[in-house]
CSV table of C-alpha atoms in Angstrom, one decimal:
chain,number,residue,atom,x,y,z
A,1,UNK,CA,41.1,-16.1,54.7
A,2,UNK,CA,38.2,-15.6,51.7
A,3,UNK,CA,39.2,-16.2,48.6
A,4,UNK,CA,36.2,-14.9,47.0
A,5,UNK,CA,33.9,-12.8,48.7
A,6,UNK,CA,30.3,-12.1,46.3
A,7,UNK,CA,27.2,-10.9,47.5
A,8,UNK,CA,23.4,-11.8,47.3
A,9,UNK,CA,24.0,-15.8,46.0
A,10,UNK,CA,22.5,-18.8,45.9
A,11,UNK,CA,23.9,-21.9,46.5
A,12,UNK,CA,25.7,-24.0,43.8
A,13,UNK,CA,27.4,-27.2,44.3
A,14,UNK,CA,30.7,-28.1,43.4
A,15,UNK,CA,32.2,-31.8,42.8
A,16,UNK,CA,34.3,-32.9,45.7
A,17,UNK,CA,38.0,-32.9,45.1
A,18,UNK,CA,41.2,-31.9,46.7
A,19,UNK,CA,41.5,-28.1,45.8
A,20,UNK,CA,45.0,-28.0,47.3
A,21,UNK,CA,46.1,-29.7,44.4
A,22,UNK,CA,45.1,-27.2,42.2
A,23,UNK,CA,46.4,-24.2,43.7
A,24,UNK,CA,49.6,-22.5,43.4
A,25,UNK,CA,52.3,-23.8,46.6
A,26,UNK,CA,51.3,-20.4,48.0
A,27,UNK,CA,47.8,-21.1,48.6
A,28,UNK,CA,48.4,-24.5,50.0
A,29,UNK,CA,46.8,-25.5,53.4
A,30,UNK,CA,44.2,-23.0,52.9
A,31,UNK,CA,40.8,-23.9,53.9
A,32,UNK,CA,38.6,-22.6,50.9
A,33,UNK,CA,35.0,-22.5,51.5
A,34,UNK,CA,33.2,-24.5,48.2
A,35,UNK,CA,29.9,-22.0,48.5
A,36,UNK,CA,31.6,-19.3,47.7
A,37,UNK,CA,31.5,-20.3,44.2
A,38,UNK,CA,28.1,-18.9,43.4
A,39,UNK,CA,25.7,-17.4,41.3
A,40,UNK,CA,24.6,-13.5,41.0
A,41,UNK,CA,21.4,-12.5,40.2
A,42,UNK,CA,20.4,-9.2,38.5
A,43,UNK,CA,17.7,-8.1,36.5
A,44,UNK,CA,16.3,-8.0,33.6
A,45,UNK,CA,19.9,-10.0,32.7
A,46,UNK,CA,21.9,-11.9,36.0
A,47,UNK,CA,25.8,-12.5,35.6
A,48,UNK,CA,27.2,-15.8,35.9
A,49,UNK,CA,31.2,-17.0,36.5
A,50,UNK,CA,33.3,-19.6,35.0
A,51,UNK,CA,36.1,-20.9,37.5
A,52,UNK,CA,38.8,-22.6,35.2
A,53,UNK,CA,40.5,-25.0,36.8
A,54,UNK,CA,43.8,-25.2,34.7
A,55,UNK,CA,44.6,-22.1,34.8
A,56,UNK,CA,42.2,-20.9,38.2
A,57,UNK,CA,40.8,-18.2,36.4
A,58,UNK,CA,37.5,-16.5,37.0
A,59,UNK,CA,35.6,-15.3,33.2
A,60,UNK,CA,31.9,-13.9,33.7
A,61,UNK,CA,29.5,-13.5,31.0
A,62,UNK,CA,25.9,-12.4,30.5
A,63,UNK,CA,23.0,-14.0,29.7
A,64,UNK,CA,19.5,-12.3,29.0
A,65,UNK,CA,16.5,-14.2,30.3
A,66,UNK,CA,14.0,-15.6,27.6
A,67,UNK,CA,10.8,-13.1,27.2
A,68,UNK,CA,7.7,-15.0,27.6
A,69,UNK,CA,4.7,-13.7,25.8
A,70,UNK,CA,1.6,-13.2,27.3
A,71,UNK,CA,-0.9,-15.6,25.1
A,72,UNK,CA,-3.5,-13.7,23.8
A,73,UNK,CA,-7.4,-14.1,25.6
A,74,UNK,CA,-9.8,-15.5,22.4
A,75,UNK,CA,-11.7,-12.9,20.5
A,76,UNK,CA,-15.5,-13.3,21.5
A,77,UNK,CA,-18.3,-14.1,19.1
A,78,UNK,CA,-19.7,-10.5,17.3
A,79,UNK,CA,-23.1,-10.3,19.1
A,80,UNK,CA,-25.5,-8.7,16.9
A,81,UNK,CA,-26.2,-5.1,17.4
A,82,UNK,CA,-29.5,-3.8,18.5
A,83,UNK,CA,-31.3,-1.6,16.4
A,84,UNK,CA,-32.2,1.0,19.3
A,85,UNK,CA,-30.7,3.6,16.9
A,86,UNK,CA,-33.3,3.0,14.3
A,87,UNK,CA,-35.3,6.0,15.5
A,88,UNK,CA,-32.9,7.9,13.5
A,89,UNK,CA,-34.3,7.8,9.8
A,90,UNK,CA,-30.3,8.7,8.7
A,91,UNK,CA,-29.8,4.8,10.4
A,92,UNK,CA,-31.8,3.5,7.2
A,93,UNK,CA,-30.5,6.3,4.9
A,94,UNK,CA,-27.1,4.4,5.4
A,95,UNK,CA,-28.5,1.1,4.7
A,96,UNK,CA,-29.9,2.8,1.4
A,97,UNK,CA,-33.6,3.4,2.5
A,98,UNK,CA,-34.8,5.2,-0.9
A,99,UNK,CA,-37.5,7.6,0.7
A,100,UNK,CA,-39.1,8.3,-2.2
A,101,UNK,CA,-39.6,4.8,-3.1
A,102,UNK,CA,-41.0,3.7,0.3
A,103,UNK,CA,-43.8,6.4,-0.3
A,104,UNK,CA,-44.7,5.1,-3.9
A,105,UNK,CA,-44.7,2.1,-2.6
A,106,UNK,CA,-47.4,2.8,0.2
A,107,UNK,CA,-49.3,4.6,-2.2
A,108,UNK,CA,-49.8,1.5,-4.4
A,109,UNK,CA,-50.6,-0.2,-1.1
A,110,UNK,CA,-53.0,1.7,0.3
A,111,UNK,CA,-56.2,1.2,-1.7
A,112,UNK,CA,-55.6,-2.8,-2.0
A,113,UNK,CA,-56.3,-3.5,1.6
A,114,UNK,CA,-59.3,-4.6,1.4
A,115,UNK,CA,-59.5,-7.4,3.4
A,116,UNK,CA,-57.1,-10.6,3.8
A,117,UNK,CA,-57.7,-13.3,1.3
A,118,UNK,CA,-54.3,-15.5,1.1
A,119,UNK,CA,-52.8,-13.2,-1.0
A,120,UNK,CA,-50.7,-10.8,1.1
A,121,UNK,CA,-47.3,-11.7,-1.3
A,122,UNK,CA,-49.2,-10.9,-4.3
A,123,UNK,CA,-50.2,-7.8,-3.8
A,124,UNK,CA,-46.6,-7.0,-2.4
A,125,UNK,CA,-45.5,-8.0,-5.9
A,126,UNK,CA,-47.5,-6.3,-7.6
A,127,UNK,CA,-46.4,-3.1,-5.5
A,128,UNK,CA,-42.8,-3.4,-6.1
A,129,UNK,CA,-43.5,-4.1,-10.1
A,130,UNK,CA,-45.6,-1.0,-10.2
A,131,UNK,CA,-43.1,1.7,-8.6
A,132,UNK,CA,-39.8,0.2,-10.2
A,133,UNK,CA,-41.3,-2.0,-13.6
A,134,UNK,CA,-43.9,0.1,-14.9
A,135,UNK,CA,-46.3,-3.2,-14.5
A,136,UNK,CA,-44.1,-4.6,-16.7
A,137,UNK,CA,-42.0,-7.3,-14.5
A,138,UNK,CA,-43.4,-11.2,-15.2
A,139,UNK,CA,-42.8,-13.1,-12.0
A,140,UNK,CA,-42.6,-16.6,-12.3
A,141,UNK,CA,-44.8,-18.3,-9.8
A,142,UNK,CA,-43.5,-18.3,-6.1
A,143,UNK,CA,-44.8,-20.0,-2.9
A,144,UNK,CA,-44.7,-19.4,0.6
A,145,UNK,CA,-44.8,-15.5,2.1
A,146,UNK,CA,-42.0,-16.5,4.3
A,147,UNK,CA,-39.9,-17.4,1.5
A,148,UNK,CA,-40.6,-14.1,-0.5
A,149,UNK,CA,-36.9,-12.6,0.0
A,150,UNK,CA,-35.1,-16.4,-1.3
A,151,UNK,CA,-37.4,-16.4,-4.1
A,152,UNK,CA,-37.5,-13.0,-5.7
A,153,UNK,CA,-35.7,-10.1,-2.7
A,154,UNK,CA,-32.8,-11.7,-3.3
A,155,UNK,CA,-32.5,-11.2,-6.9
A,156,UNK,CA,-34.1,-8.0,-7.1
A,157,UNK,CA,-30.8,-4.6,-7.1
A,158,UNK,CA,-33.7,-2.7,-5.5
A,159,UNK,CA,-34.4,-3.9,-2.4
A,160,UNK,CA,-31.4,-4.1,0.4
A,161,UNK,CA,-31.5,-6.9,3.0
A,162,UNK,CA,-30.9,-5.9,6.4
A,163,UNK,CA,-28.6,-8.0,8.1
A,164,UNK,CA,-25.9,-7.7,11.5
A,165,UNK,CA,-28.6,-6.8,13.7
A,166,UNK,CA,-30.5,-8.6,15.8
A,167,UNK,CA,-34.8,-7.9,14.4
A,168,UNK,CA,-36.0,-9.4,17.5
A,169,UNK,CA,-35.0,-5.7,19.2
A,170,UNK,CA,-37.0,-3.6,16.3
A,171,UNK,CA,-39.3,-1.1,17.6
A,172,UNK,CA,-42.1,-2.2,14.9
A,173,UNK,CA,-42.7,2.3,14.8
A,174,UNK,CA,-39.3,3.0,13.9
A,175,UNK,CA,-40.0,0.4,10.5
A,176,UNK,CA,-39.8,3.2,7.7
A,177,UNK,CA,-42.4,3.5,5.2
A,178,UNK,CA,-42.2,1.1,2.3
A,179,UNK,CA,-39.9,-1.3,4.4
A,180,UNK,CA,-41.1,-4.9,3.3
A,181,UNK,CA,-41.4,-7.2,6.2
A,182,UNK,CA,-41.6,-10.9,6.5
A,183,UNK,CA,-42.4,-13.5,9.2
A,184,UNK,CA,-42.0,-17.1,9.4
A,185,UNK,CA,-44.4,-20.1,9.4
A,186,UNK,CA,-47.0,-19.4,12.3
A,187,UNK,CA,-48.0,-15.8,12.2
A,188,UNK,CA,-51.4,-16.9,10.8
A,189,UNK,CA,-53.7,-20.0,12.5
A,190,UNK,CA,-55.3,-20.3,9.0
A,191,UNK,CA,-52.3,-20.8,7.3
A,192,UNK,CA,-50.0,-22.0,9.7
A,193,UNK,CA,-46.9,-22.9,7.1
A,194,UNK,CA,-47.2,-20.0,5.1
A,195,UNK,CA,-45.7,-17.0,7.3
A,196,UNK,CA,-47.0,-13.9,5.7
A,197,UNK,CA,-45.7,-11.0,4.1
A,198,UNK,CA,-45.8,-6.9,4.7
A,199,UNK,CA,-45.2,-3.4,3.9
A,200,UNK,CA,-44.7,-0.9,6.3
A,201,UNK,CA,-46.3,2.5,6.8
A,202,UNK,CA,-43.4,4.3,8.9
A,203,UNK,CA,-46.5,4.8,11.9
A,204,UNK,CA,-46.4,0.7,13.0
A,205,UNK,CA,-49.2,-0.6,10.5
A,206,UNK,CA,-48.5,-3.4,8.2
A,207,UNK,CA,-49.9,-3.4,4.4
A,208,UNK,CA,-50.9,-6.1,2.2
A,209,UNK,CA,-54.4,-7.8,1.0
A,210,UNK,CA,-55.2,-6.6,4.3
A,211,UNK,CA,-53.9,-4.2,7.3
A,212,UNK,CA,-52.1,-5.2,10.5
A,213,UNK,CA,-50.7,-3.5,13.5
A,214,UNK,CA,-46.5,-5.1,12.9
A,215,UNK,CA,-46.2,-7.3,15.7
A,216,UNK,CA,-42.5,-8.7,17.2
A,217,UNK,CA,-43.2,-11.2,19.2
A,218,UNK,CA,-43.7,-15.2,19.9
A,219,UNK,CA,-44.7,-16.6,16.0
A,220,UNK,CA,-44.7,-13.0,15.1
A,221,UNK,CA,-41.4,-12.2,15.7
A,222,UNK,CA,-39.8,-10.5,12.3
A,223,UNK,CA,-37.7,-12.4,10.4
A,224,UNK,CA,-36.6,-10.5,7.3
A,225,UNK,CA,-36.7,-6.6,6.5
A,226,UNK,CA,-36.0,-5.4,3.3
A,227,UNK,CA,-35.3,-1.8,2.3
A,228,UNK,CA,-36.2,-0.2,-0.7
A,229,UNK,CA,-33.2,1.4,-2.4
């Protein structure tokens, strides 16, 4: 006869004794078979049985299996946006591209292109103490164009630096008008340490002691825009 009779088990092995001596005189002589002792699976939780001996008594209980978390995959490096949207004068606007002191500042420009002579950062200065100083801003002496925004940008509440997007992408004609722009060292073969210095004229021309069509590309590749707030 079966003792025990479950259903869908694995195997579990039990110590090797004499049953028989266990079990009540009425069960004596009675050939038990050990695998019957088993496990039952169910999910999400599985039952398992207690057989105890002394009094040859079956208890279940349940046990929940332990949830494993799924780890999380690393968060990727921010890439820096393009600025393909920069057609759109409101992209500047919410930057805090003053309009109205782009154009002053292109009107100052204008008239002192005359022709380059090493000074592009001066008369860049002297543009931006014009439209927001009256003339009356004293610079102390500065170096290198491609320095201008670390020497005085930077500390100047009128100009905005643009930053989280990658330059390189700029179409130069979608550069706002009194946008100052600066490149690093190796724009110019005659002054090949000194980068050089700009202001744009919203239609892809650069203004300074001279005029350039903005370039952004090899050694002329932009580095730094500031906006005019």
């Amino acid at each position: 006869m079966s003792f025990f009779n479950f259903i869908n088990y694995n195997s579990f092995e039990f110590p090797s004794f004499n049953w028989n001596n266990f079990l009540p005189p009425t069960y004596w002589n009675t050939s038990f078979n050990q695998s019957l002792f088993q496990f039952q699976f169910q999910q999400p939780e599985f039952n398992y049985w207690n057989c105890n001996i002394d009094t040859f008594t079956l208890t279940s209980a349940k046990q929940t299996p332990t949830q494993i978390t799924t780890p999380k995959a690393p968060t990727t490096a921010t890439k820096p946006k393009t600025l393909s949207s920069t057609k759109n004068i409101q992209w500047w606007v919410n930057l805090g591209y003053n309009k109205q002191k782009g154009k002053e500042l292109m009107n100052f420009m204008r008239p002192k292109a005359t022709g380059f002579n090493g000074n592009c950062v001066g008369v860049v200065r002297q543009a931006i103490n014009h439209v927001y100083y009256n003339g009356a801003k004293h610079y102390t002496q500065f170096g290198k164009a491609c320095n201008v925004g670390r020497d005085f940008l930077s500390t100047d509440s009128n100009f905005k630096k643009v930053t989280g997007v990658d330059l390189a992408s700029i179409n130069v004609k979608d550069i706002p008008e009194g946008v100052i722009i600066i490149y690093g060292p190796g724009y110019s073969k005659k002054y090949p340490t000194c980068g050089h210095g700009e202001i744009s004229d919203g239609n892809g021309k650069g203004y300074s002691d001279g005029i350039t069509h903005i370039k952004n590309e090899g050694n002329r590749t932009i580095k730094e825009l500031w906006v005019p707030v």
